[in-house]
Coordinates of C-alpha atoms in Angstrom, one line a residue:
M3 CA -37.0 18.7 -115.3
S4 CA -37.8 18.5 -119.0
D5 CA -41.3 18.9 -120.3
I6 CA -43.2 15.5 -120.7
I7 CA -46.5 16.5 -122.3
Q8 CA -46.7 16.5 -126.0
L9 CA -49.3 16.6 -128.7
L10 CA -50.3 13.3 -130.3
P11 CA -49.8 12.8 -134.0
D12 CA -53.0 13.0 -136.1
H13 CA -53.0 9.3 -137.0
V14 CA -52.7 8.3 -133.4
A15 CA -55.5 10.8 -132.4
N16 CA -57.7 9.5 -135.1
Q17 CA -57.2 5.9 -134.0
I18 CA -58.1 6.9 -130.4
A19 CA -61.2 8.6 -131.6
A20 CA -62.0 5.6 -133.7
G21 CA -62.0 3.5 -130.6
E22 CA -65.0 5.5 -129.3
V23 CA -67.0 5.5 -132.5
V24 CA -66.0 2.1 -134.2
Q25 CA -66.3 -0.8 -131.7
R26 CA -67.2 -3.4 -134.3
P27 CA -68.5 -3.7 -137.9
A28 CA -72.0 -2.9 -136.8
S29 CA -70.8 0.6 -135.7
V30 CA -69.7 1.3 -139.2
V31 CA -73.0 0.1 -140.6
K32 CA -74.9 2.4 -138.3
E33 CA -72.9 5.5 -139.2
L34 CA -73.1 4.8 -143.0
L35 CA -76.9 4.1 -142.9
E36 CA -77.6 7.2 -140.9
N37 CA -75.5 9.3 -143.3
A38 CA -77.6 7.9 -146.2
I39 CA -80.8 8.8 -144.3
D40 CA -79.6 12.3 -143.6
A41 CA -78.9 12.6 -147.3
G42 CA -82.5 12.0 -148.1
A43 CA -82.1 8.6 -149.7
K44 CA -85.2 6.6 -150.7
N45 CA -83.3 3.4 -151.7
I46 CA -80.5 2.0 -149.5
H47 CA -78.5 -1.2 -150.3
L48 CA -76.2 -2.7 -147.7
I49 CA -73.7 -5.3 -148.9
L50 CA -71.6 -7.3 -146.4
K51 CA -68.8 -9.8 -146.7
D52 CA -67.5 -11.9 -143.8
A53 CA -69.8 -10.1 -141.3
G54 CA -68.4 -6.8 -142.4
K55 CA -64.8 -7.7 -141.6
T56 CA -63.8 -7.8 -145.3
L57 CA -66.4 -5.4 -146.8
I58 CA -69.2 -3.0 -145.7
Q59 CA -70.7 -1.2 -148.7
V60 CA -73.7 1.2 -148.5
I61 CA -75.2 2.4 -151.8
D62 CA -77.9 5.1 -151.6
D63 CA -79.7 7.5 -154.0
G64 CA -79.4 10.6 -151.8
T65 CA -78.2 14.1 -152.6
G66 CA -74.6 13.1 -152.9
M67 CA -71.6 15.5 -152.3
S68 CA -69.5 17.9 -154.2
E69 CA -65.8 17.2 -154.8
T70 CA -64.8 19.5 -152.0
D71 CA -67.3 18.1 -149.5
A72 CA -66.3 14.5 -150.4
R73 CA -62.7 15.3 -149.3
L74 CA -63.7 17.4 -146.4
C75 CA -66.1 14.8 -144.8
F76 CA -63.1 12.7 -143.8
E77 CA -61.6 15.5 -141.6
R78 CA -62.3 15.4 -137.9
H79 CA -65.1 17.6 -136.6
A80 CA -66.2 18.5 -140.1
T81 CA -70.0 18.5 -140.3
S82 CA -72.9 20.2 -142.1
K83 CA -75.3 19.6 -139.2
I84 CA -74.3 22.2 -136.6
K85 CA -72.7 25.6 -136.8
E86 CA -72.8 26.8 -133.2
A87 CA -73.2 25.3 -129.7
E88 CA -76.9 26.1 -129.5
D89 CA -77.5 23.7 -132.4
L90 CA -76.6 20.8 -130.2
F91 CA -79.9 21.1 -128.3
N92 CA -82.0 21.4 -131.5
L93 CA -80.9 18.4 -133.5
S94 CA -83.2 16.7 -136.0
T95 CA -80.7 14.7 -137.9
K96 CA -78.8 11.4 -137.2
G97 CA -75.1 12.2 -137.4
F98 CA -73.8 15.6 -136.2
R99 CA -70.4 15.3 -134.6
G100 CA -68.3 15.0 -137.8
E101 CA -66.2 12.2 -136.3
A102 CA -67.7 9.1 -138.0
M103 CA -66.1 9.2 -141.4
A104 CA -62.7 10.4 -140.0
S105 CA -62.7 7.6 -137.4
I106 CA -63.7 4.9 -140.0
A107 CA -61.0 6.1 -142.4
A108 CA -58.4 5.8 -139.6
I109 CA -58.8 2.1 -139.2
A110 CA -60.0 0.9 -142.6
Q111 CA -59.5 1.2 -146.4
I112 CA -62.3 3.3 -147.9
E113 CA -63.4 3.9 -151.5
M114 CA -66.2 6.5 -151.9
K115 CA -68.0 7.4 -155.1
T116 CA -70.5 10.3 -154.9
K117 CA -72.3 12.6 -157.3
Q118 CA -74.9 15.4 -157.0
A119 CA -78.0 15.6 -159.2
D120 CA -76.9 18.8 -160.9
A121 CA -73.3 17.6 -161.6
E122 CA -72.2 16.0 -164.8
L123 CA -69.6 13.8 -163.2
G124 CA -69.0 12.3 -159.8
T125 CA -66.0 12.1 -157.5
C126 CA -64.1 9.0 -156.4
I127 CA -61.9 9.1 -153.3
Q128 CA -59.7 6.3 -151.9
I129 CA -58.3 6.5 -148.4
E130 CA -56.2 4.1 -146.4
G131 CA -55.4 4.8 -142.7
S132 CA -56.5 8.5 -142.8
K133 CA -54.3 9.1 -145.9
I134 CA -55.9 9.9 -149.2
T135 CA -54.2 7.7 -151.8
N136 CA -56.3 8.7 -154.9
Q137 CA -58.9 11.2 -156.0
E138 CA -60.4 11.4 -159.5
I139 CA -63.4 12.5 -161.5
I140 CA -65.5 9.5 -162.7
P141 CA -69.0 9.0 -164.1
S142 CA -71.3 7.9 -161.3
P143 CA -75.1 7.7 -160.6
V144 CA -76.7 10.3 -158.3
G145 CA -76.0 9.4 -154.6
T146 CA -73.2 8.0 -152.6
N147 CA -71.5 4.6 -152.8
T148 CA -69.2 4.0 -149.8
A149 CA -67.2 0.8 -149.5
V150 CA -65.3 0.1 -146.2
K151 CA -62.8 -2.7 -146.7
N152 CA -60.5 -4.6 -144.3
L153 CA -61.7 -3.1 -141.0
F154 CA -58.9 -2.7 -138.4
F155 CA -56.3 -3.7 -141.0
N156 CA -53.7 -1.5 -139.3
I157 CA -54.8 -2.5 -135.7
P158 CA -54.5 -6.3 -135.6
A159 CA -55.1 -6.3 -131.8
R160 CA -58.5 -4.7 -132.3
R161 CA -59.4 -7.2 -135.1
N162 CA -58.5 -10.1 -132.9
F163 CA -61.1 -9.0 -130.3
L164 CA -63.9 -9.3 -132.8
K165 CA -66.3 -12.2 -132.3
S166 CA -67.3 -14.9 -134.8
D167 CA -69.0 -14.0 -138.1
A168 CA -72.3 -15.2 -136.8
V169 CA -72.2 -12.9 -133.8
E170 CA -71.0 -9.9 -135.7
T171 CA -73.7 -10.5 -138.3
R172 CA -76.3 -10.5 -135.6
H173 CA -75.1 -7.1 -134.3
I174 CA -75.2 -5.7 -137.8
I175 CA -78.7 -6.9 -138.3
D176 CA -79.7 -5.3 -135.0
E177 CA -78.4 -1.9 -136.3
F178 CA -80.0 -2.4 -139.7
Q179 CA -83.4 -3.2 -138.1
R180 CA -83.2 -0.1 -135.9
V181 CA -82.7 2.2 -138.8
A182 CA -85.3 0.4 -141.0
L183 CA -88.0 0.5 -138.4
V184 CA -87.8 4.3 -138.1
H185 CA -87.9 5.0 -141.9
A186 CA -90.7 2.8 -143.3
D187 CA -90.8 5.0 -146.4
V188 CA -87.3 4.0 -147.4
H189 CA -86.6 0.8 -149.4
F190 CA -83.8 -1.2 -147.7
V191 CA -81.9 -4.3 -149.0
L192 CA -79.4 -6.3 -147.0
N193 CA -77.0 -8.8 -148.7
H194 CA -74.5 -10.9 -146.8
N195 CA -72.0 -13.1 -148.7
N196 CA -74.1 -12.9 -151.9
S197 CA -77.2 -14.0 -150.0
E198 CA -80.2 -11.7 -149.5
I199 CA -81.3 -11.5 -145.9
F200 CA -83.7 -8.5 -146.0
N201 CA -85.6 -6.9 -148.8
L202 CA -87.9 -4.3 -147.2
P203 CA -90.1 -2.3 -149.7
S204 CA -91.3 1.1 -148.7
G205 CA -94.7 1.2 -147.0
N206 CA -96.3 2.1 -143.6
L207 CA -95.0 1.3 -140.2
K208 CA -97.1 -1.9 -139.7
Q209 CA -95.9 -3.3 -143.0
R210 CA -92.3 -2.6 -142.1
V211 CA -92.7 -4.4 -138.7
V212 CA -94.3 -7.4 -140.4
N213 CA -91.7 -7.6 -143.1
I214 CA -88.9 -7.7 -140.6
F215 CA -90.4 -10.0 -137.9
G216 CA -92.5 -12.2 -140.1
G217 CA -96.2 -12.5 -141.0
K218 CA -97.1 -14.0 -137.6
T219 CA -96.5 -10.5 -136.1
N220 CA -99.5 -9.0 -137.9
E221 CA -102.1 -10.5 -135.6
R222 CA -100.1 -9.8 -132.4
L223 CA -99.9 -6.0 -132.8
I224 CA -102.0 -3.5 -130.8
P225 CA -101.9 0.1 -132.1
I226 CA -101.2 2.9 -129.7
D227 CA -101.6 6.6 -130.4
E228 CA -101.6 9.4 -127.8
D229 CA -101.0 13.1 -128.3
T230 CA -100.2 15.4 -125.4
D231 CA -98.5 18.7 -124.8
V232 CA -95.2 17.2 -123.8
L233 CA -95.3 13.9 -125.8
K234 CA -96.7 12.5 -129.0
L235 CA -96.7 8.7 -128.8
S236 CA -97.4 6.2 -131.6
G237 CA -96.5 2.7 -132.6
F238 CA -97.5 -0.8 -131.5
I239 CA -97.4 -3.0 -128.5
M240 CA -97.5 -6.8 -128.6
K241 CA -100.4 -8.8 -127.0
P242 CA -99.5 -10.1 -123.5
E243 CA -99.8 -13.7 -124.4
F244 CA -96.9 -13.3 -126.9
A245 CA -94.4 -12.0 -124.3
K246 CA -91.0 -13.7 -124.5
K247 CA -88.4 -14.6 -121.9
K248 CA -85.7 -12.9 -124.0
R249 CA -85.6 -9.2 -124.9
G250 CA -85.5 -9.1 -128.6
E251 CA -88.6 -7.1 -129.7
Q252 CA -88.4 -4.0 -127.5
F253 CA -87.8 -0.8 -129.5
F254 CA -87.9 2.8 -128.3
F255 CA -87.4 5.6 -130.8
V256 CA -87.2 9.3 -129.7
N257 CA -87.4 11.8 -132.6
D258 CA -86.6 9.0 -135.1
R259 CA -83.6 7.9 -133.1
F260 CA -83.3 4.5 -131.4
I261 CA -82.6 4.7 -127.7
K262 CA -82.2 2.4 -124.7
S263 CA -84.0 3.5 -121.6
P264 CA -84.5 1.1 -118.7
Y265 CA -86.6 3.7 -117.0
L266 CA -89.2 3.9 -119.8
H267 CA -89.0 0.1 -120.2
H268 CA -90.1 -0.2 -116.6
A269 CA -93.1 1.9 -117.5
I270 CA -94.1 -0.6 -120.1
N271 CA -93.7 -3.5 -117.7
A272 CA -95.8 -1.7 -115.1
A273 CA -98.6 -1.3 -117.7
F274 CA -98.5 -5.1 -118.4
D275 CA -98.4 -6.0 -114.7
G276 CA -100.6 -9.0 -114.1
L277 CA -101.1 -9.8 -117.8
T278 CA -97.8 -11.5 -118.5
E279 CA -96.0 -14.4 -116.9
R280 CA -93.2 -13.7 -114.5
G281 CA -89.9 -13.4 -116.1
T282 CA -91.3 -12.5 -119.6
H283 CA -91.0 -9.3 -121.4
P284 CA -93.7 -7.8 -123.7
G285 CA -92.7 -6.6 -127.1
Y286 CA -93.3 -3.1 -128.3
F287 CA -92.4 -0.6 -131.1
L288 CA -92.9 2.8 -129.7
Y289 CA -92.2 6.2 -131.3
L290 CA -91.9 9.2 -129.1
K291 CA -91.9 12.8 -130.4
V292 CA -90.7 15.4 -127.9
P293 CA -89.4 18.9 -128.3
T294 CA -85.7 18.9 -129.3
N295 CA -84.8 21.3 -126.5
T296 CA -86.1 18.9 -123.8
I297 CA -83.6 16.1 -124.5
D298 CA -79.8 15.7 -124.6
I299 CA -78.6 13.1 -127.0
N300 CA -74.9 13.9 -126.6
I301 CA -74.2 12.0 -123.4
H302 CA -73.0 8.8 -125.0
P303 CA -70.6 8.1 -128.0
T304 CA -73.2 5.8 -129.7
K305 CA -76.0 8.2 -129.0
T306 CA -78.3 5.4 -127.9
E307 CA -78.7 6.9 -124.4
V308 CA -80.5 10.2 -124.0
K309 CA -81.4 12.4 -121.1
F310 CA -84.9 13.9 -120.6
D311 CA -85.9 17.0 -118.8
N312 CA -89.1 15.5 -117.5
E313 CA -88.6 11.7 -117.2
K314 CA -91.3 11.2 -114.5
V315 CA -94.0 12.8 -116.7
L316 CA -93.0 10.7 -119.7
Y317 CA -93.1 7.6 -117.5
E318 CA -96.7 8.2 -116.3
I319 CA -97.9 9.2 -119.8
L320 CA -96.3 6.1 -121.3
R321 CA -97.8 3.7 -118.7
A322 CA -101.3 5.2 -119.0
A323 CA -101.2 5.2 -122.8
V324 CA -100.3 1.5 -122.9
K325 CA -103.0 0.6 -120.3
H326 CA -105.5 2.6 -122.4
S327 CA -104.7 0.7 -125.5
L328 CA -104.8 -2.7 -123.7
G329 CA -108.3 -1.8 -122.4
Q330 CA -109.5 -0.2 -125.6
Y331 CA -108.8 -3.4 -127.6
N332 CA -110.3 -5.7 -124.8
I333 CA -107.0 -7.1 -123.8
M334 CA -107.3 -6.4 -120.1
P335 CA -110.0 -8.2 -118.1
A336 CA -112.9 -6.1 -117.1
L337 CA -115.8 -6.5 -114.7
D338 CA -119.3 -5.1 -115.3
F339 CA -121.6 -5.4 -112.3
T340 CA -124.5 -3.8 -114.1
K341 CA -125.2 -6.8 -116.3
D342 CA -126.2 -10.3 -115.5
K343 CA -125.1 -12.6 -118.3
N344 CA -127.5 -15.3 -117.1
L345 CA -130.4 -13.1 -118.1
E346 CA -129.1 -12.3 -121.6
T347 CA -130.7 -14.0 -124.5
P348 CA -128.3 -16.4 -126.4
Y349 CA -127.4 -15.2 -129.9
S350 CA -128.9 -18.3 -131.5
Y351 CA -132.3 -17.5 -130.0
K352 CA -132.3 -13.8 -130.8
D353 CA -134.8 -14.1 -133.8
K354 CA -136.9 -17.0 -132.6
P355 CA -140.5 -16.4 -131.5
I356 CA -141.2 -16.8 -127.8
S357 CA -143.6 -19.6 -126.9
A358 CA -144.9 -20.7 -123.5
P359 CA -143.5 -24.0 -122.2
K360 CA -145.8 -27.1 -122.4
I361 CA -146.7 -28.9 -119.2
E362 CA -147.7 -32.6 -119.3
V363 CA -149.2 -34.3 -116.2
D364 CA -149.6 -38.1 -115.7
P365 CA -152.9 -38.5 -113.8
N366 CA -152.1 -42.1 -112.9
F367 CA -148.8 -41.4 -111.2
N368 CA -148.6 -42.6 -107.6
P369 CA -145.3 -42.3 -105.8
F370 CA -146.5 -44.5 -102.9
K371 CA -147.5 -47.4 -105.0
T372 CA -145.6 -50.6 -103.8
E373 CA -145.4 -52.2 -107.2
S374 CA -144.2 -50.4 -110.3
N375 CA -143.8 -51.4 -113.9
F376 CA -140.8 -49.2 -114.1
N377 CA -137.5 -50.9 -113.4
P378 CA -134.3 -48.9 -114.0
F379 CA -132.2 -52.1 -114.1
Q380 CA -134.4 -53.9 -116.6
E381 CA -132.1 -53.0 -119.5
K382 CA -128.9 -54.8 -120.3
E383 CA -125.8 -54.1 -118.3
T384 CA -123.7 -51.3 -119.5
K385 CA -120.0 -51.3 -119.9
T386 CA -119.6 -49.5 -116.6
T387 CA -121.6 -52.2 -114.8
K388 CA -119.5 -55.0 -116.3
S389 CA -116.4 -53.2 -115.3
Y390 CA -117.1 -52.9 -111.6
A391 CA -119.6 -55.8 -110.8
S392 CA -118.4 -59.4 -110.5
P393 CA -120.0 -61.9 -112.9
S394 CA -121.4 -64.0 -110.1
K395 CA -123.1 -61.1 -108.3
S396 CA -124.8 -59.0 -110.9
F397 CA -127.3 -56.6 -109.5
S398 CA -129.6 -56.6 -112.6
S399 CA -133.0 -57.3 -111.0
K400 CA -135.8 -59.4 -112.3
K401 CA -138.9 -57.7 -113.8
N402 CA -141.6 -56.5 -111.4
E403 CA -139.7 -56.8 -108.1
G404 CA -142.1 -56.7 -105.2
S405 CA -140.4 -53.8 -103.3
W406 CA -138.4 -50.7 -104.1
E407 CA -135.8 -51.9 -101.5
T408 CA -134.8 -54.7 -103.9
L409 CA -133.4 -52.0 -106.2
Y410 CA -130.3 -51.7 -104.0
N411 CA -129.5 -55.4 -104.0
G412 CA -126.0 -56.0 -105.2
L413 CA -124.7 -52.5 -104.4
E414 CA -122.7 -54.0 -101.6
S415 CA -120.7 -56.2 -103.9
I416 CA -119.9 -53.2 -106.1
A417 CA -118.6 -51.3 -103.1
N418 CA -116.3 -54.2 -102.2
T419 CA -115.1 -54.7 -105.7
P420 CA -111.6 -53.1 -106.2
V421 CA -111.4 -50.5 -108.9
I422 CA -108.8 -51.4 -111.6
E423 CA -106.9 -48.3 -112.7
N424 CA -104.0 -47.9 -115.1
E425 CA -101.7 -45.9 -112.9
L426 CA -99.3 -43.7 -114.8
N427 CA -96.2 -42.7 -112.9
P428 CA -94.0 -40.8 -115.3
Q429 CA -90.4 -41.1 -114.5
L430 CA -87.8 -38.4 -115.3
F431 CA -85.1 -41.0 -115.3
E432 CA -84.9 -44.7 -116.2
T433 CA -84.8 -46.8 -113.1
K434 CA -81.8 -49.0 -112.6
E435 CA -81.7 -52.1 -110.4
T436 CA -78.2 -51.5 -109.0
K437 CA -78.4 -49.2 -106.0
L438 CA -75.2 -47.4 -105.4
V439 CA -76.7 -44.6 -103.4
K440 CA -77.5 -45.3 -99.7
D441 CA -79.9 -42.5 -98.9
T442 CA -81.2 -39.3 -100.6
F443 CA -83.2 -36.4 -99.4
Q444 CA -84.5 -33.5 -101.5
I445 CA -84.3 -30.0 -100.0
Q446 CA -86.6 -27.2 -101.2
N447 CA -87.1 -29.1 -104.5
K448 CA -83.7 -27.8 -105.6
Y449 CA -80.9 -29.7 -103.8
I450 CA -80.4 -33.4 -103.2
L451 CA -78.6 -34.5 -100.0
C452 CA -77.1 -37.9 -100.7
N453 CA -75.1 -40.3 -98.7
L454 CA -72.5 -42.3 -100.7
N455 CA -69.8 -44.7 -99.8
T456 CA -67.3 -41.8 -100.2
G457 CA -69.1 -39.3 -98.0
T458 CA -72.1 -37.0 -97.9
Y459 CA -72.8 -34.6 -100.8
L460 CA -75.2 -31.7 -101.5
V461 CA -76.1 -31.7 -105.2
H462 CA -77.8 -29.0 -107.3
Q463 CA -80.3 -31.1 -109.2
H464 CA -80.7 -28.7 -112.2
L465 CA -77.0 -28.4 -112.8
A466 CA -76.5 -32.1 -112.2
H467 CA -79.1 -33.0 -114.9
Q468 CA -77.5 -30.5 -117.2
R469 CA -74.2 -32.4 -117.0
V470 CA -75.9 -35.8 -117.5
L471 CA -77.8 -34.6 -120.6
Y472 CA -74.9 -32.7 -122.0
E473 CA -72.6 -35.8 -122.0
N474 CA -75.4 -38.0 -123.4
F475 CA -76.2 -35.5 -126.2
L476 CA -72.5 -35.0 -127.0
A477 CA -72.0 -38.8 -127.2
N478 CA -75.0 -39.2 -129.4
I479 CA -73.8 -36.5 -131.8
T480 CA -70.1 -37.2 -132.0
V481 CA -69.6 -40.9 -131.2
K482 CA -72.9 -42.7 -131.8
E483 CA -75.1 -42.3 -134.8
A484 CA -77.9 -39.8 -134.1
S485 CA -81.3 -41.5 -133.9
S486 CA -84.4 -39.7 -135.3
Q487 CA -88.1 -40.2 -135.2
Q488 CA -90.3 -39.3 -138.1
L489 CA -93.3 -37.1 -137.3
L490 CA -96.6 -38.2 -138.6
F491 CA -97.6 -34.7 -139.3
P492 CA -94.8 -32.2 -139.9
I493 CA -94.8 -29.1 -137.7
S494 CA -94.5 -25.6 -139.1
I495 CA -93.0 -22.9 -136.8
N496 CA -92.8 -19.2 -137.8
Y497 CA -89.7 -17.2 -137.1
S498 CA -88.4 -13.7 -138.0
K499 CA -85.8 -13.4 -140.7
Q500 CA -83.1 -12.8 -138.2
E501 CA -84.0 -16.0 -136.2
L502 CA -84.4 -17.9 -139.4
H503 CA -80.9 -16.8 -140.5
I504 CA -79.5 -18.2 -137.3
L505 CA -81.2 -21.6 -137.8
K506 CA -80.0 -21.8 -141.3
N507 CA -76.4 -21.3 -140.1
I508 CA -76.7 -24.3 -137.8
K509 CA -78.9 -26.5 -140.0
E510 CA -76.3 -29.1 -140.7
E511 CA -75.4 -29.4 -137.0
L512 CA -79.1 -29.8 -136.1
E513 CA -79.5 -32.5 -138.7
S514 CA -76.6 -34.4 -137.2
T515 CA -78.4 -34.4 -133.8
G516 CA -81.5 -36.0 -135.3
F517 CA -83.6 -33.1 -136.6
M518 CA -85.1 -33.4 -140.1
F519 CA -86.4 -30.4 -142.1
E520 CA -88.7 -30.3 -145.0
D521 CA -88.4 -26.6 -145.6
M522 CA -86.5 -23.6 -144.2
S523 CA -87.4 -20.5 -146.1
K524 CA -89.4 -17.3 -146.0
D525 CA -90.5 -16.9 -142.4
H526 CA -91.1 -20.5 -141.3
V527 CA -89.4 -23.8 -140.6
I528 CA -91.1 -27.2 -141.3
V529 CA -89.8 -29.9 -139.0
S530 CA -90.4 -33.5 -140.2
G531 CA -88.2 -35.4 -137.8
I532 CA -86.8 -34.9 -134.3
P533 CA -84.3 -36.7 -132.0
T534 CA -85.7 -39.6 -129.9
T535 CA -84.7 -37.8 -126.7
I536 CA -87.0 -34.8 -127.5
S537 CA -90.8 -34.8 -127.5
E538 CA -92.9 -33.1 -130.1
S539 CA -94.1 -30.4 -127.6
Q540 CA -90.5 -29.4 -126.9
I541 CA -89.5 -28.5 -130.4
S542 CA -90.4 -24.8 -130.3
M543 CA -88.8 -24.4 -126.8
V544 CA -85.6 -26.1 -128.0
F545 CA -85.3 -23.8 -131.0
E546 CA -86.0 -20.7 -129.1
Q547 CA -83.3 -21.5 -126.6
L548 CA -80.9 -22.3 -129.4
I549 CA -81.6 -18.9 -131.0
E550 CA -81.2 -17.1 -127.7
D551 CA -77.9 -18.9 -126.9
F552 CA -76.6 -18.1 -130.3
Q553 CA -77.5 -14.4 -129.9
E554 CA -75.9 -14.3 -126.4
D555 CA -72.5 -15.4 -127.7
I556 CA -72.6 -18.7 -125.8
Q557 CA -71.0 -20.5 -128.8
E558 CA -67.9 -18.4 -128.1
N559 CA -67.3 -20.6 -125.0
S560 CA -67.8 -23.8 -127.0
F561 CA -65.4 -25.9 -129.0
S562 CA -67.8 -26.2 -132.0
Q563 CA -71.3 -25.7 -133.1
L564 CA -72.1 -29.3 -132.1
D565 CA -70.8 -28.6 -128.6
M566 CA -72.9 -25.4 -128.4
I567 CA -76.0 -27.3 -129.5
A568 CA -75.4 -30.0 -126.9
K569 CA -75.1 -27.4 -124.2
S570 CA -78.3 -25.6 -125.3
L571 CA -80.3 -28.8 -125.4
A572 CA -79.0 -29.8 -122.0
K573 CA -80.0 -26.4 -120.5
T574 CA -83.5 -26.5 -122.1
L575 CA -84.4 -30.1 -121.2
A576 CA -82.8 -30.3 -117.7
I577 CA -85.2 -30.5 -114.8
K578 CA -86.0 -27.1 -113.4
T579 CA -85.6 -25.9 -109.9
G580 CA -88.8 -26.6 -108.0
T581 CA -89.4 -30.0 -109.5
K582 CA -90.4 -32.7 -107.0
L583 CA -88.4 -35.9 -107.6
T584 CA -89.3 -39.4 -106.3
D585 CA -86.7 -41.3 -104.3
V586 CA -85.9 -43.5 -107.3
E587 CA -85.5 -40.4 -109.5
Q588 CA -83.1 -38.9 -107.0
E589 CA -81.0 -42.0 -106.8
V590 CA -80.8 -42.5 -110.5
L591 CA -79.8 -38.8 -111.1
I592 CA -77.0 -39.1 -108.5
Q593 CA -75.9 -42.4 -110.0
D594 CA -75.8 -40.9 -113.5
L595 CA -74.0 -37.8 -112.3
F596 CA -71.1 -39.6 -110.8
A597 CA -70.8 -41.8 -113.9
C598 CA -70.0 -38.7 -115.9
K599 CA -66.5 -37.7 -117.0
E600 CA -66.7 -34.3 -115.2
A601 CA -69.2 -34.7 -112.4
N602 CA -68.2 -31.6 -110.5
I603 CA -68.7 -28.9 -113.1
S604 CA -71.8 -28.2 -115.2
P605 CA -71.5 -27.6 -119.0
F606 CA -71.5 -23.8 -118.2
R607 CA -68.6 -24.1 -115.7
K608 CA -70.8 -23.9 -112.5
K609 CA -70.2 -26.0 -109.4
I610 CA -72.6 -28.9 -109.2
Y611 CA -72.1 -30.3 -105.7
T612 CA -70.2 -29.8 -102.5
T613 CA -69.0 -32.2 -99.9
V614 CA -70.6 -32.0 -96.5
T615 CA -68.0 -32.8 -93.9
S616 CA -68.0 -32.7 -90.1
K617 CA -65.4 -29.9 -90.2
K618 CA -67.7 -27.7 -92.3
L619 CA -70.6 -28.4 -89.9
D620 CA -68.4 -27.5 -87.0
V621 CA -67.5 -24.2 -88.6
I622 CA -71.2 -23.4 -89.2
F623 CA -72.2 -24.1 -85.6
N624 CA -68.9 -22.8 -84.2
T625 CA -68.1 -26.0 -82.4
D626 CA -64.8 -27.9 -82.0

């Protein structure tokens, strides 16, 4: 039998390695930014075109490279960070494997210009698919200018797996923020399609957080600072009342490297236990400094997962430090049994002189006197009296009634007078006269058991309302002309630059649904008009859900941006599980559901109802 094992060609091996390092354009951005940081750059400019698919360019003012190093950096396992195996456990830099540039060069076209400070001229290298096509000496500023063009040009299958430009841009912004949050002393600029998204001047950590996530973040931050033998902890946590349902502002950095650690995240949640609503996640920006020999960062290709030697100790320190900061800044409720607040002097009376209270006595007062000049009903009837007493039986007494018992004359007529109230019975659905549903019964405020002419059905009320709203919104957007209501006072809502970038991308679609905007710049959105189907109090909730859906790639399952918006609005405004519905609301919901084009499937492809037949019941009870 002949030998079947053979060595792979270099270009194939490089493409396989590239599959581990370069998953999407954001992976290239991460590697290039980290190389610039390791080179000591103080100004880094990131330029993107078509979400990095066409161009990813990083310009820095770091140390640069010599002509030999510039060529050698594209070879596999060529690095200046480590020299022996022991160095892997004492790493203080970002990149160290020497695979990043070689992997990028295997699946893209690269042009790199670099120059050292003591060199008169720089070097320009052009590479296409791991092959150097050109190398020349050129005049160049100090630093490195790397342009990665046409990512996955030689692997069309990999390029087809990339998401939309909006999704890929969001991943790039995530990587950009993670690097920028660690290095607040570096000036970062991000441009996408000739539009500036971020311009982060150098400063302190708090300024960097505020510049990225908006001015609203400044008042929400609580500083944290703990120094122990095994851990030095610094950074900020967000106040509990600003916890969000989505995980977007949770950042762990270990030795200036972003990591993901569900175990340490659980420690933060444990510290906030009882202070945040269920299902919400507090925000934090925490920086951990640990000895380099106590962690292993070489367990994952992206280096976002690390292994600690003493995880349990770090967990307890982290939880205690967060609790301490919450208590130190009076965020956590406290009980002090040594003070009685009822005995404390009010602040407004602190400087006033103390005087004895005056006592006045009426010497002519006789509580047993049968006739009294005082008549509480001598005055005119108040509005309250007129509302409850009939005109023919007013209980206003004459002056100087002979007995105190006459004071209660007329009260009987008040007790028998019916109270007129304006009963408000808000309906979730418009009532319809035509009754197509025979009987309905709500189960656990979640399901509706209904009896129709065609049989008995068990309906999920939340999914059913999603389908009804989705088709209504889609019809209003695409077929009918969207109706809008003008707000008397425009509403201003603050967002981070990343969230604002998402809203700008779908501004035209939002306007077609009925939203009207006065301004959408800097870190806020001013809304002047909303669709008639949305209340003013729901604006912020609708936008937050839209942003979250956009970030979670839900639009990839939609036909268009309008379809995605209709789905998001339906999910946000649909009645929630646990909502008690009246009989009329149940009937109208079932009636509207079966009037839809696709009544059996929700907008997110979930089953809405099931048919309850005698055969199914026989199977449940094991009867014939």
